[in-house]
Structures are given as structure tokens and as C-alpha cells.
Coordinates of C-alpha atoms and ligand atoms in Angstrom, one line a residue:
M1 CA -2.1 -37.7 -21.1
A2 CA -4.2 -36.1 -24.0
I3 CA -3.4 -36.9 -27.5
I4 CA -3.1 -34.2 -29.9
S5 CA -3.6 -35.0 -33.4
D6 CA -0.9 -32.9 -36.0
D7 CA -3.8 -30.7 -37.4
E8 CA -4.8 -29.4 -33.7
K9 CA -1.4 -29.1 -33.2
F10 CA -0.7 -27.1 -36.1
N11 CA -3.9 -25.3 -35.3
N12 CA -2.5 -24.5 -32.0
I13 CA 0.7 -23.2 -33.5
Q14 CA -1.2 -21.0 -36.3
Q15 CA -3.6 -19.7 -33.5
K16 CA -0.3 -18.8 -31.5
L17 CA 1.2 -17.1 -34.8
V18 CA -2.3 -15.0 -35.5
D19 CA -1.9 -13.8 -31.9
I20 CA 1.0 -11.6 -32.5
K21 CA -0.4 -9.6 -35.4
P22 CA -2.5 -7.1 -34.0
E23 CA -3.5 -5.8 -37.1
I24 CA -5.6 -8.8 -37.9
N25 CA -8.7 -8.8 -36.5
E26 CA -10.8 -11.6 -34.9
F27 CA -12.8 -12.7 -38.0
D28 CA -9.3 -12.3 -39.9
K29 CA -7.5 -14.8 -37.5
S30 CA -9.5 -17.7 -38.4
F31 CA -9.6 -16.9 -42.1
E32 CA -5.5 -16.8 -42.0
N33 CA -5.6 -19.7 -39.7
N34 CA -7.8 -21.9 -42.4
I35 CA -5.3 -20.8 -45.4
R36 CA -2.2 -20.8 -44.2
P37 CA 0.1 -23.6 -45.6
K38 CA 0.7 -26.1 -43.3
T39 CA 3.8 -28.0 -45.0
F40 CA 6.4 -27.2 -47.6
E41 CA 4.6 -29.4 -50.2
N42 CA 1.4 -26.9 -49.8
Y43 CA 3.8 -23.9 -49.2
I44 CA 3.9 -22.1 -52.7
G45 CA 6.6 -20.0 -53.8
Q46 CA 10.1 -19.0 -52.6
S47 CA 11.5 -22.3 -54.2
N48 CA 15.2 -21.6 -53.2
L49 CA 14.6 -20.6 -49.9
K50 CA 12.3 -23.7 -49.5
E51 CA 15.2 -25.9 -50.9
T52 CA 17.7 -25.0 -48.6
L53 CA 15.5 -25.1 -45.5
K54 CA 14.4 -28.8 -46.6
I55 CA 18.1 -29.7 -46.4
S56 CA 19.1 -27.7 -43.2
I57 CA 16.0 -29.6 -41.5
E58 CA 17.1 -32.9 -42.8
A59 CA 20.7 -32.6 -41.3
A60 CA 19.3 -31.2 -38.0
K61 CA 17.0 -34.3 -37.8
K62 CA 20.1 -36.6 -39.0
R63 CA 22.3 -35.0 -36.1
E64 CA 19.5 -35.0 -33.9
L65 CA 20.8 -31.5 -33.1
P66 CA 18.2 -28.1 -33.3
L67 CA 18.3 -26.1 -36.4
D68 CA 20.3 -23.4 -36.9
H69 CA 19.1 -19.6 -35.8
L70 CA 17.4 -18.4 -38.9
L71 CA 16.5 -15.1 -39.7
F72 CA 14.2 -14.0 -42.8
Y73 CA 13.8 -10.4 -43.8
G74 CA 11.3 -8.7 -46.5
P75 CA 8.4 -6.9 -47.2
P76 CA 5.5 -7.8 -45.0
G77 CA 3.0 -10.2 -46.2
L78 CA 5.5 -12.6 -48.0
G79 CA 4.9 -15.5 -45.3
K80 CA 7.7 -15.3 -42.9
T81 CA 5.4 -16.2 -39.7
T82 CA 3.7 -18.9 -41.9
L83 CA 7.2 -20.1 -42.9
A84 CA 8.2 -20.4 -39.4
G85 CA 5.0 -22.5 -38.4
V86 CA 5.9 -24.7 -41.5
I87 CA 9.6 -25.7 -39.9
A88 CA 8.0 -25.9 -36.7
Q89 CA 5.8 -28.6 -38.2
E90 CA 8.7 -30.1 -40.3
M91 CA 10.9 -30.3 -37.5
N92 CA 7.9 -31.9 -35.5
V93 CA 8.6 -29.5 -32.4
D94 CA 6.6 -26.8 -30.8
I95 CA 7.1 -22.8 -31.6
K96 CA 6.7 -20.1 -29.3
I97 CA 5.5 -17.0 -30.7
T98 CA 6.5 -13.5 -29.6
S99 CA 7.4 -10.1 -31.2
A100 CA 10.3 -7.7 -30.2
P101 CA 7.7 -5.2 -28.8
A102 CA 6.5 -7.4 -26.3
L103 CA 10.1 -8.4 -25.3
E104 CA 10.3 -4.8 -23.2
R105 CA 11.8 -5.5 -20.1
P106 CA 14.6 -8.1 -19.5
R107 CA 12.4 -10.3 -17.9
D108 CA 10.1 -10.8 -20.3
I109 CA 12.9 -12.0 -22.7
I110 CA 14.5 -14.5 -19.8
G111 CA 10.9 -15.7 -18.9
I112 CA 10.3 -16.7 -22.2
L113 CA 14.1 -18.5 -22.8
M114 CA 13.7 -20.2 -19.5
S115 CA 10.2 -21.4 -20.4
L116 CA 11.6 -23.0 -23.8
K117 CA 11.8 -26.9 -23.7
G118 CA 14.7 -28.7 -25.6
G119 CA 14.5 -28.3 -29.6
E120 CA 11.7 -25.6 -29.5
I121 CA 11.4 -23.0 -31.8
L122 CA 11.3 -19.3 -30.4
F123 CA 10.0 -17.0 -33.2
I124 CA 10.5 -13.3 -32.8
D125 CA 8.8 -10.6 -35.1
E126 CA 10.0 -7.5 -35.6
I127 CA 13.2 -8.5 -34.3
H128 CA 15.1 -5.0 -35.4
R129 CA 12.9 -3.4 -32.9
L130 CA 14.8 -5.5 -29.9
N131 CA 16.3 -3.2 -27.4
K132 CA 19.9 -3.4 -26.2
I133 CA 19.5 -5.1 -22.8
A134 CA 17.4 -7.7 -24.6
E135 CA 19.7 -8.4 -27.6
E136 CA 22.7 -8.7 -25.0
I137 CA 20.6 -11.1 -23.1
L138 CA 19.8 -13.2 -25.9
Y139 CA 23.5 -13.4 -27.3
P140 CA 24.5 -16.0 -25.0
A141 CA 21.7 -17.7 -25.1
M142 CA 22.0 -18.2 -29.0
E143 CA 25.9 -18.9 -28.9
D144 CA 26.0 -21.3 -25.9
F145 CA 22.3 -21.8 -25.0
T146 CA 23.2 -19.9 -21.3
L147 CA 22.0 -16.9 -19.8
D148 CA 24.0 -14.6 -17.7
M149 CA 22.4 -13.4 -14.4
T150 CA 23.6 -11.0 -12.2
T151 CA 23.0 -11.1 -8.5
G152 CA 23.8 -8.8 -5.7
K153 CA 24.5 -5.1 -5.6
G154 CA 27.8 -3.2 -6.0
Q155 CA 31.1 -4.8 -4.8
S156 CA 29.2 -7.8 -4.3
V157 CA 27.8 -8.4 -7.8
K158 CA 28.2 -12.0 -9.2
T159 CA 27.4 -13.6 -12.3
L160 CA 25.9 -16.8 -13.0
R161 CA 25.5 -18.8 -16.0
V162 CA 22.4 -20.3 -16.4
P163 CA 21.8 -23.2 -18.9
V164 CA 18.9 -22.8 -21.0
P165 CA 17.5 -25.6 -23.1
K166 CA 19.1 -25.8 -27.0
F167 CA 16.6 -24.1 -29.0
T168 CA 16.3 -22.3 -32.5
L169 CA 15.9 -18.9 -32.8
I170 CA 13.7 -17.7 -35.7
G171 CA 13.8 -13.8 -36.2
A172 CA 11.6 -12.0 -38.8
T173 CA 12.1 -8.2 -39.8
T174 CA 11.0 -6.3 -42.6
K175 CA 14.3 -4.2 -42.0
A176 CA 17.5 -6.3 -42.2
G177 CA 19.5 -3.0 -42.1
A178 CA 18.2 -2.2 -38.8
L179 CA 19.5 -5.0 -37.0
S180 CA 22.8 -4.7 -35.0
G181 CA 25.8 -6.2 -36.4
P182 CA 26.3 -8.7 -33.5
L183 CA 22.9 -9.9 -33.3
R184 CA 22.6 -10.5 -37.3
D185 CA 26.1 -12.1 -37.0
R186 CA 24.5 -14.9 -34.6
F187 CA 22.1 -16.4 -37.3
G188 CA 23.4 -19.0 -39.0
I189 CA 20.8 -19.0 -41.8
I190 CA 19.8 -15.6 -43.3
H191 CA 17.4 -15.5 -46.2
R192 CA 15.4 -12.9 -47.7
L193 CA 11.8 -13.7 -49.0
E194 CA 11.3 -12.4 -52.8
F195 CA 7.7 -10.7 -54.0
Y196 CA 6.0 -13.8 -55.7
T197 CA 5.6 -13.9 -59.4
T198 CA 2.0 -13.8 -60.7
E199 CA 2.0 -17.5 -61.4
E200 CA 2.7 -18.2 -58.0
L201 CA 0.2 -15.8 -56.8
A202 CA -2.6 -17.3 -58.9
K203 CA -1.7 -20.2 -57.4
V204 CA -1.8 -19.3 -54.0
I205 CA -5.2 -17.8 -55.1
E206 CA -6.4 -21.1 -56.3
R207 CA -5.5 -22.8 -53.2
T208 CA -7.3 -20.5 -51.1
A209 CA -10.4 -19.9 -53.2
S210 CA -10.5 -24.0 -52.8
I211 CA -10.2 -23.9 -49.1
L212 CA -13.0 -21.1 -49.0
N213 CA -15.1 -22.8 -51.4
I214 CA -14.9 -19.9 -54.0
E215 CA -15.5 -20.9 -57.2
I216 CA -12.8 -19.0 -59.6
T217 CA -11.7 -19.7 -63.4
K218 CA -7.7 -19.9 -64.1
K219 CA -8.0 -16.2 -65.6
G220 CA -10.2 -15.2 -62.7
A221 CA -7.1 -16.0 -60.7
F222 CA -4.7 -14.3 -62.7
A223 CA -6.6 -11.1 -62.9
I224 CA -6.6 -10.9 -58.8
A225 CA -2.8 -11.9 -58.8
R226 CA -1.7 -9.3 -61.3
R227 CA -3.1 -6.8 -58.8
S228 CA -1.6 -8.2 -55.5
R229 CA 1.8 -6.4 -55.6
G230 CA 3.7 -9.8 -55.5
T231 CA 2.3 -10.6 -51.9
P232 CA 0.0 -13.2 -50.8
R233 CA -1.3 -11.7 -47.7
I234 CA -2.6 -9.3 -50.1
A235 CA -3.9 -12.0 -52.7
N236 CA -5.7 -13.8 -50.0
R237 CA -7.4 -10.5 -48.9
L238 CA -8.5 -9.9 -52.3
I239 CA -9.8 -13.0 -53.1
K240 CA -12.1 -12.9 -50.2
R241 CA -13.5 -9.2 -51.1
V242 CA -13.8 -10.3 -55.1
G243 CA -15.6 -13.3 -53.9
D244 CA -17.9 -11.2 -51.9
F245 CA -18.5 -9.1 -55.1
A246 CA -19.2 -12.4 -57.2
L247 CA -21.7 -13.8 -54.9
V248 CA -23.3 -10.8 -54.3
K249 CA -23.5 -8.7 -57.9
Y250 CA -23.0 -11.2 -60.4
N251 CA -24.1 -14.5 -58.4
S252 CA -21.0 -16.2 -60.5
E253 CA -18.2 -17.6 -60.1
I254 CA -15.2 -15.4 -60.5
T255 CA -14.1 -14.5 -63.8
E256 CA -11.5 -12.4 -65.2
N257 CA -14.1 -9.8 -66.0
I258 CA -15.7 -9.8 -62.6
A259 CA -12.1 -9.8 -60.9
N260 CA -11.2 -6.8 -63.1
E261 CA -14.4 -5.2 -62.5
S262 CA -14.6 -5.7 -58.3
L263 CA -11.1 -4.6 -58.5
N264 CA -11.9 -1.4 -60.4
I265 CA -14.5 -0.9 -57.7
L266 CA -12.5 -1.2 -55.1
K267 CA -9.8 1.2 -56.8
I268 CA -7.3 -1.3 -57.0
D269 CA -5.4 -0.5 -60.3
E270 CA -3.7 -2.6 -62.8
M271 CA -0.5 -2.6 -61.3
G272 CA -2.1 -3.3 -57.6
L273 CA -1.9 0.4 -56.6
D274 CA -4.0 1.5 -54.1
S275 CA -5.3 5.0 -53.2
T276 CA -2.5 5.5 -50.6
D277 CA -0.1 4.4 -52.9
R278 CA -1.3 6.8 -55.7
S279 CA -1.6 9.7 -53.1
L280 CA 2.0 9.0 -52.5
L281 CA 3.2 9.2 -55.9
K282 CA 0.9 12.2 -56.7
L283 CA 2.1 14.1 -54.0
I284 CA 6.0 13.8 -54.7
I285 CA 5.0 14.7 -58.4
E286 CA 2.5 17.7 -57.8
K287 CA 4.0 19.4 -54.4
F288 CA 7.5 18.4 -54.8
D289 CA 8.2 18.4 -58.4
G290 CA 8.8 14.7 -58.5
G291 CA 11.4 14.8 -55.3
P292 CA 13.7 14.1 -53.9
V293 CA 11.5 14.5 -50.4
G294 CA 11.8 13.3 -47.3
I295 CA 9.6 10.2 -45.9
E296 CA 8.6 12.1 -42.8
T297 CA 7.2 15.0 -45.0
I298 CA 5.7 12.9 -47.5
A299 CA 3.9 11.0 -44.1
A300 CA 3.3 14.1 -42.5
A301 CA 1.2 15.5 -45.8
L302 CA -0.5 12.5 -46.3
G303 CA -1.4 12.1 -42.7
E304 CA 0.2 8.6 -42.5
D305 CA 2.5 7.1 -40.4
S306 CA 5.9 7.2 -41.8
R307 CA 7.0 3.5 -40.8
T308 CA 3.7 2.5 -42.3
L309 CA 4.7 3.8 -45.6
E310 CA 8.4 2.6 -45.5
D311 CA 7.4 -1.0 -44.5
V312 CA 3.8 -1.4 -46.6
S313 CA 3.9 1.0 -49.5
E314 CA 7.5 1.5 -50.4
P315 CA 8.8 -1.8 -50.9
Y316 CA 6.7 -2.5 -53.8
L317 CA 6.9 0.9 -55.1
L318 CA 10.6 0.4 -55.2
Q319 CA 10.6 -2.7 -56.9
S320 CA 8.6 -1.8 -59.6
G321 CA 10.5 0.8 -60.4
F322 CA 8.1 3.9 -59.4
I323 CA 10.3 5.3 -56.8
Q324 CA 13.8 5.6 -56.1
R325 CA 15.4 6.2 -52.7
T326 CA 18.3 8.7 -52.7
P327 CA 20.3 10.1 -49.6
R328 CA 17.9 13.4 -50.1
G329 CA 14.7 11.5 -49.9
R330 CA 12.4 9.6 -52.6
K331 CA 12.1 10.4 -56.1
V332 CA 9.2 9.6 -58.7
S333 CA 10.5 7.7 -61.9
P334 CA 9.3 9.1 -65.1
E335 CA 7.4 5.4 -65.5
A336 CA 5.4 6.2 -62.5
M337 CA 4.5 9.6 -64.3
R338 CA 3.7 8.2 -67.3
Y339 CA 1.7 5.3 -65.4
L340 CA -0.5 8.0 -63.6
G341 CA -0.9 10.4 -66.8
Y342 CA 1.6 13.0 -66.3
K343 CA 3.7 14.5 -69.0
T344 CA 7.6 14.0 -68.3
N345 CA 9.9 16.3 -69.5
S346 CA 13.6 15.7 -70.8
A347 CA 15.0 17.3 -67.3
Q348 CA 13.0 14.7 -65.3
Q349 CA 13.9 11.9 -68.2
T350 CA 17.5 12.5 -67.2
L351 CA 17.7 13.4 -63.8
F352 CA 16.2 10.1 -62.8
Ligands
LIG401 N1 -1.2 -18.2 -48.3 C1 -0.3 -17.4 -47.9 N2 1.1 -17.4 -48.1 C2 0.8 -19.0 -48.9 C3 2.1 -19.6 -49.7 N3 3.2 -19.2 -49.8 N4 1.4 -20.8 -50.2 C4 0.3 -21.0 -50.0 N5 -0.6 -20.3 -49.4 C5 -0.6 -19.1 -48.9

């Protein structure tokens, strides 16, 4: 039997993780693989979540039972997928990775459940997009580790209960609210991933820089961290781009000045807003008098996909108080207007 080292095993896991992220290209795959933390010790941030997970893992190991089913929710890029890989490594079990859109037909979900081995982790990304039939197949599997299969037709229909190995489901979603109640209730542990602080992001950046052999000063790391929208995936993308500038344009380590100048050239401003964010805010201010305006209208006017705006641009704009969601649509705050250099009148001040 081939003996696989822990590192190889982890790389296999991580390869599976990046395989389900279609937005990541081939080059970025190996980049993501190399810089993903492998253990809790190397995983920066989310300290509350880490502490509770460590206890749950310890308890599961002591009881010799699989970990409870886990649901992670929160904006994209905060490390839900990475965390699933870390949990598999810490539990010393394999992980099978998929995403809800890949589980369209009943046989997709049945096939993957039947292929699990005892104790394994099944990771389903974008779990809010699971269809009703797939959800109903999943319920008894999650609750009793059984599959209810039907055979025959009409009057002679029979239901067969088939056991599946005890497994842990880790679901990830950017939209906890879109998950059906019965599915949400079947997760023993539900956790929201929080945006990272600037200090945490600076640590992520220093760690990534050292893996990639990019030299950076502490202030340089903080300068990138401040413009990374609380999101490690963005921080890791920016360090690479700023690293290119430092090498080609300045032939130097990344200093605070180089980071700031490079990010200005990349049109990422001091709050980390990019041109899509700024266009969105300006559109609401200039064309819709500050809002409220519906997301579909905004998306059509910007030529963007409304789901991308909701999932990628909005969470940080909401968190930083630049926009507000109301039942009638999105509104821009006076802070956002001032930040972008618009005058606010007293009506706008009180309306918000
Ligand atoms: N890279 C991406 N997310 C990370 C994290 N939470 N800790 C360390 N490195 C990371």
C-alpha cells in the first residue's frame, strides 16, 4: 500500500478545495494551495470560532464519533473552505468536496453519500443553492445516516432504508437566510465568519509574503491590510500584485510608500474600495438621488450580475456603513457621500 505523507495528504485535500472554485484560474490554484494554512495554529483570525471548533474536535475524538454537522456562513473570501480543510486535517480524516450546483440530480447526491467512508467529511459549498429533492435526500442522511430509496412504480412502490457511513457535513454559504429552515435545523454547529481586523490581515500578509519569498516591512503589510476589505482572499491577491510592482518598478522590498503607490495605481482606494464599489455608490447617488433603489436596477445599470453585487460588493459596503438595505432597496449613507466628495444636505442627513 502506498504511504502518503501528511503534507501530500493535505495538498490532495487542498487541490480538491480549489477544484470547486471555478473563479480561480490554473495559476491561482497552485498559489492558493501553497498559502492556505493547514492547521489551526497557522490559521489566523476567527479566534472564537477556532476555540469552539477545537473543543468540538477534541470531544468528537474522545467519543470516537464524527464531528457534528457544521454550517459556516459569511461573505466570500473569509476562509470557510480553508477552515473545512483544516478541520479534516485536525480530525485526521479525508474530505470530499462539492458544491450545491454540482448536485443537480438525485443520483449526484446519492452517489457522493454512498461513496463516503466512516468519519469522512463532506463539504458542500454554496449549500443555499441545493434543490428541494437533494435537500430531502440529505435530511435522513444527516439525521440517522440512512438513505430512503424508493423502488418500483405506482401501487408497488417500496421505500428502502439504506445505511450510509457516519459522516460530517460541512456546509458553507454566503446567504444563511436563503437556507431552508429544516436544513438549517439539522446542523449541530452554526457559525458566522467575521471580517478580519487590519492587524489580523497584516499577519496573513506577512505569512503569505514569507511563503512566496516576498520581502515586506511591517508598515507595508499594514498598508495592504488596510485596503483589503477585511478579507484574506483579497489581502493575498493584493500582496502578489504589490509584490510585482515592488520588484519591477521599485526593485525593493514592499514598504508603506510602495504599497500605497501601487494600490493607488491599481485603483484600490484607502478604504479598499475598487472601481465597481465606487461605481455602485456613485450610481445610487447621481442617478437615484441616494436611493433607495432595487439591486436589479443597480445591476442592470452597471452591467453587472446582481448576485455578484450582492455577494461580493455589498457585504463590505454594508459592514463599513456606506450602504443600507431597506425593504425598498439600497440607500447610500451620508458617510459614503462625504467619502466620495459629495456634499450632503440636511434632508439626506436625517433621512438615513
Ligand atoms: N490565508 C487565507 N486565509 C488565511 C488565514 N485565516 N490565516 C492564514 N493565512 C490565510
